[in-house]
mmCIF file of C-alpha atoms in Angstrom:
data_model
loop_
_atom_site.group_PDB
_atom_site.id
_atom_site.type_symbol
_atom_site.label_atom_id
_atom_site.label_comp_id
_atom_site.label_asym_id
_atom_site.label_seq_id
_atom_site.Cartn_x
_atom_site.Cartn_y
_atom_site.Cartn_z
ATOM 1 C CA MET A 23 0.000 0.000 0.000
ATOM 2 C CA ASP A 24 1.207 3.505 -0.757
ATOM 3 C CA ARG A 25 0.855 6.638 1.334
ATOM 4 C CA SER A 26 -2.192 8.129 -0.424
ATOM 5 C CA PRO A 27 -4.492 5.080 -0.053
ATOM 6 C CA ALA A 28 -3.289 4.635 3.540
ATOM 7 C CA LEU A 29 -4.181 8.229 4.357
ATOM 8 C CA ALA A 30 -7.612 7.820 2.741
ATOM 9 C CA ALA A 31 -8.293 4.695 4.808
ATOM 10 C CA LEU A 32 -7.079 6.265 8.051
ATOM 11 C CA SER A 33 -9.143 9.374 7.372
ATOM 12 C CA ALA A 34 -12.233 7.264 6.722
ATOM 13 C CA LEU A 35 -11.727 5.392 9.996
ATOM 14 C CA ALA A 36 -11.237 8.598 11.983
ATOM 15 C CA HIS A 37 -14.940 9.133 12.640
ATOM 16 C CA GLU A 38 -17.105 7.558 15.323
ATOM 17 C CA THR A 39 -19.944 6.503 13.016
ATOM 18 C CA ARG A 40 -17.653 5.062 10.363
ATOM 19 C CA LEU A 41 -15.693 3.159 12.983
ATOM 20 C CA ASP A 42 -19.004 1.777 14.312
ATOM 21 C CA ILE A 43 -19.939 0.708 10.777
ATOM 22 C CA VAL A 44 -16.610 -1.078 10.356
ATOM 23 C CA ARG A 45 -17.012 -2.842 13.720
ATOM 24 C CA LEU A 46 -20.481 -3.992 12.710
ATOM 25 C CA LEU A 47 -19.371 -5.225 9.301
ATOM 26 C CA VAL A 48 -16.385 -7.080 10.730
ATOM 27 C CA ARG A 49 -18.761 -9.022 12.994
ATOM 28 C CA ARG A 50 -21.076 -9.768 10.067
ATOM 29 C CA GLY A 51 -18.276 -11.545 8.229
ATOM 30 C CA ARG A 52 -18.123 -11.973 4.486
ATOM 31 C CA ARG A 53 -21.907 -11.949 4.133
ATOM 32 C CA GLY A 54 -22.015 -8.263 5.142
ATOM 33 C CA ALA A 55 -25.225 -6.415 5.908
ATOM 34 C CA PRO A 56 -27.863 -4.478 3.984
ATOM 35 C CA ALA A 57 -27.817 -0.698 4.257
ATOM 36 C CA GLY A 58 -31.111 -0.542 6.184
ATOM 37 C CA GLU A 59 -29.832 -2.887 8.856
ATOM 38 C CA ILE A 60 -26.582 -0.945 9.181
ATOM 39 C CA ALA A 61 -28.544 2.299 9.594
ATOM 40 C CA ARG A 62 -30.639 0.780 12.388
ATOM 41 C CA MET A 63 -27.650 -0.774 14.150
ATOM 42 C CA VAL A 64 -25.573 2.432 14.204
ATOM 43 C CA SER A 65 -28.590 4.727 14.661
ATOM 44 C CA VAL A 66 -28.147 7.023 11.668
ATOM 45 C CA SER A 67 -30.527 8.249 8.981
ATOM 46 C CA ALA A 68 -30.370 6.736 5.511
ATOM 47 C CA SER A 69 -28.826 9.891 4.057
ATOM 48 C CA ARG A 70 -26.094 10.072 6.729
ATOM 49 C CA LEU A 71 -25.403 6.359 6.325
ATOM 50 C CA SER A 72 -25.044 6.803 2.582
ATOM 51 C CA PHE A 73 -22.479 9.549 3.164
ATOM 52 C CA HIS A 74 -20.434 7.412 5.583
ATOM 53 C CA LEU A 75 -20.613 4.264 3.455
ATOM 54 C CA ARG A 76 -19.490 6.207 0.394
ATOM 55 C CA LEU A 77 -16.388 7.428 2.225
ATOM 56 C CA LEU A 78 -15.581 3.927 3.483
ATOM 57 C CA GLU A 79 -16.111 2.529 -0.006
ATOM 58 C CA GLN A 80 -13.915 5.211 -1.613
ATOM 59 C CA ALA A 81 -11.192 4.343 0.906
ATOM 60 C CA GLY A 82 -11.464 0.698 -0.128
ATOM 61 C CA LEU A 83 -12.501 -0.522 3.317
ATOM 62 C CA VAL A 84 -16.054 -1.507 2.343
ATOM 63 C CA THR A 85 -17.455 -3.185 -0.759
ATOM 64 C CA ALA A 86 -21.012 -2.904 -2.037
ATOM 65 C CA THR A 87 -22.897 -5.655 -3.857
ATOM 66 C CA ARG A 88 -26.422 -5.354 -5.199
ATOM 67 C CA GLU A 89 -28.695 -8.277 -4.327
ATOM 68 C CA GLY A 90 -32.095 -7.638 -5.833
ATOM 69 C CA ARG A 91 -33.375 -4.381 -4.368
ATOM 70 C CA GLN A 92 -30.833 -4.306 -1.548
ATOM 71 C CA VAL A 93 -27.234 -3.190 -1.451
ATOM 72 C CA ILE A 94 -25.134 -5.399 0.790
ATOM 73 C CA TYR A 95 -22.029 -3.852 2.327
ATOM 74 C CA ALA A 96 -19.090 -5.931 3.512
ATOM 75 C CA PHE A 97 -15.782 -5.142 5.168
ATOM 76 C CA ASP A 98 -12.672 -5.616 3.005
ATOM 77 C CA ARG A 99 -10.310 -7.571 5.249
ATOM 78 C CA ALA A 100 -7.505 -7.604 2.686
ATOM 79 C CA ARG A 101 -7.526 -3.807 2.477
ATOM 80 C CA MET A 102 -7.408 -3.488 6.277
ATOM 81 C CA GLY A 103 -4.580 -6.018 6.363
ATOM 82 C CA ALA A 104 -2.696 -3.952 3.792
ATOM 83 C CA LEU A 105 -3.242 -0.819 5.878
ATOM 84 C CA ILE A 106 -1.997 -2.488 9.052
ATOM 85 C CA GLY A 107 0.958 -3.901 7.149
ATOM 86 C CA TYR A 108 1.773 -0.443 5.803
ATOM 87 C CA LEU A 109 1.637 1.061 9.286
ATOM 88 C CA LEU A 110 3.832 -1.647 10.767
ATOM 89 C CA SER A 111 6.353 -1.951 7.951
ATOM 90 C CA ASP A 112 6.557 1.499 6.463
ATOM 91 C CA CYS A 113 5.601 3.891 9.229
ATOM 92 C CA CYS A 114 6.979 1.905 12.159
ATOM 93 C CA ALA A 115 9.965 0.472 10.259
ATOM 94 C CA ASP A 116 9.130 -3.051 11.478
ATOM 95 C CA ASP A 117 10.040 -2.052 15.019
ATOM 96 C CA PRO A 118 10.006 -5.292 17.060
ATOM 97 C CA GLU A 119 8.476 -3.623 20.100
ATOM 98 C CA VAL A 120 5.586 -2.238 18.053
ATOM 99 C CA ARG A 121 5.044 -5.644 16.421
ATOM 100 C CA ALA A 122 5.046 -7.319 19.839
ATOM 101 C CA CYS A 123 2.385 -4.915 21.075
ATOM 102 C CA CYS A 124 0.222 -5.723 18.039
ATOM 103 C CA SER A 125 0.403 -9.450 18.635
ATOM 104 C CA GLN A 126 -0.843 -9.282 22.222
ATOM 105 C CA ALA A 127 -4.260 -10.824 22.693
ATOM 106 C CA ALA A 128 -5.804 -7.864 24.521
ATOM 107 C CA ILE A 129 -4.447 -4.481 23.591
ATOM 108 C CA ARG A 130 -5.966 -1.751 25.738
ATOM 109 C CA LEU A 131 -5.956 1.856 24.634
ATOM 110 C CA PRO A 132 -6.039 4.492 27.375
ATOM 111 C CA ALA A 133 -9.509 5.756 28.167
ATOM 112 C CA GLU A 134 -10.353 9.130 26.668
ATOM 113 C CA ASP A 135 -10.873 10.631 30.083
ATOM 114 C CA GLY A 136 -7.420 9.523 31.206
ATOM 115 C CA ALA A 137 -8.826 7.141 33.793
ATOM 116 C CA GLY A 138 -7.629 4.039 32.262
#
């Protein structure tokens, strides 16, 4: 992966709703989910969902497939793998300590309020 697609993917992930969409689609596996279900699950209007899905799709993190009258969205695991690989290899220069942190079973990020 090159810098420009990596930046597009990181930018797309840097929003609460889009991150929620990605989390949902990861759990749904390869079968994905229809737009209406995604909207209900992340509590957004159809127009807002369309905006967020378009950005995720443009970044290559989500694919859309028409099935009859529905559009099914699925998470692109290969693209996320390429992004993570880019971050580890290119940005972090394959630092062994960073790699070790990534391989831990339960990585905990500090709480936003600093309490954790």
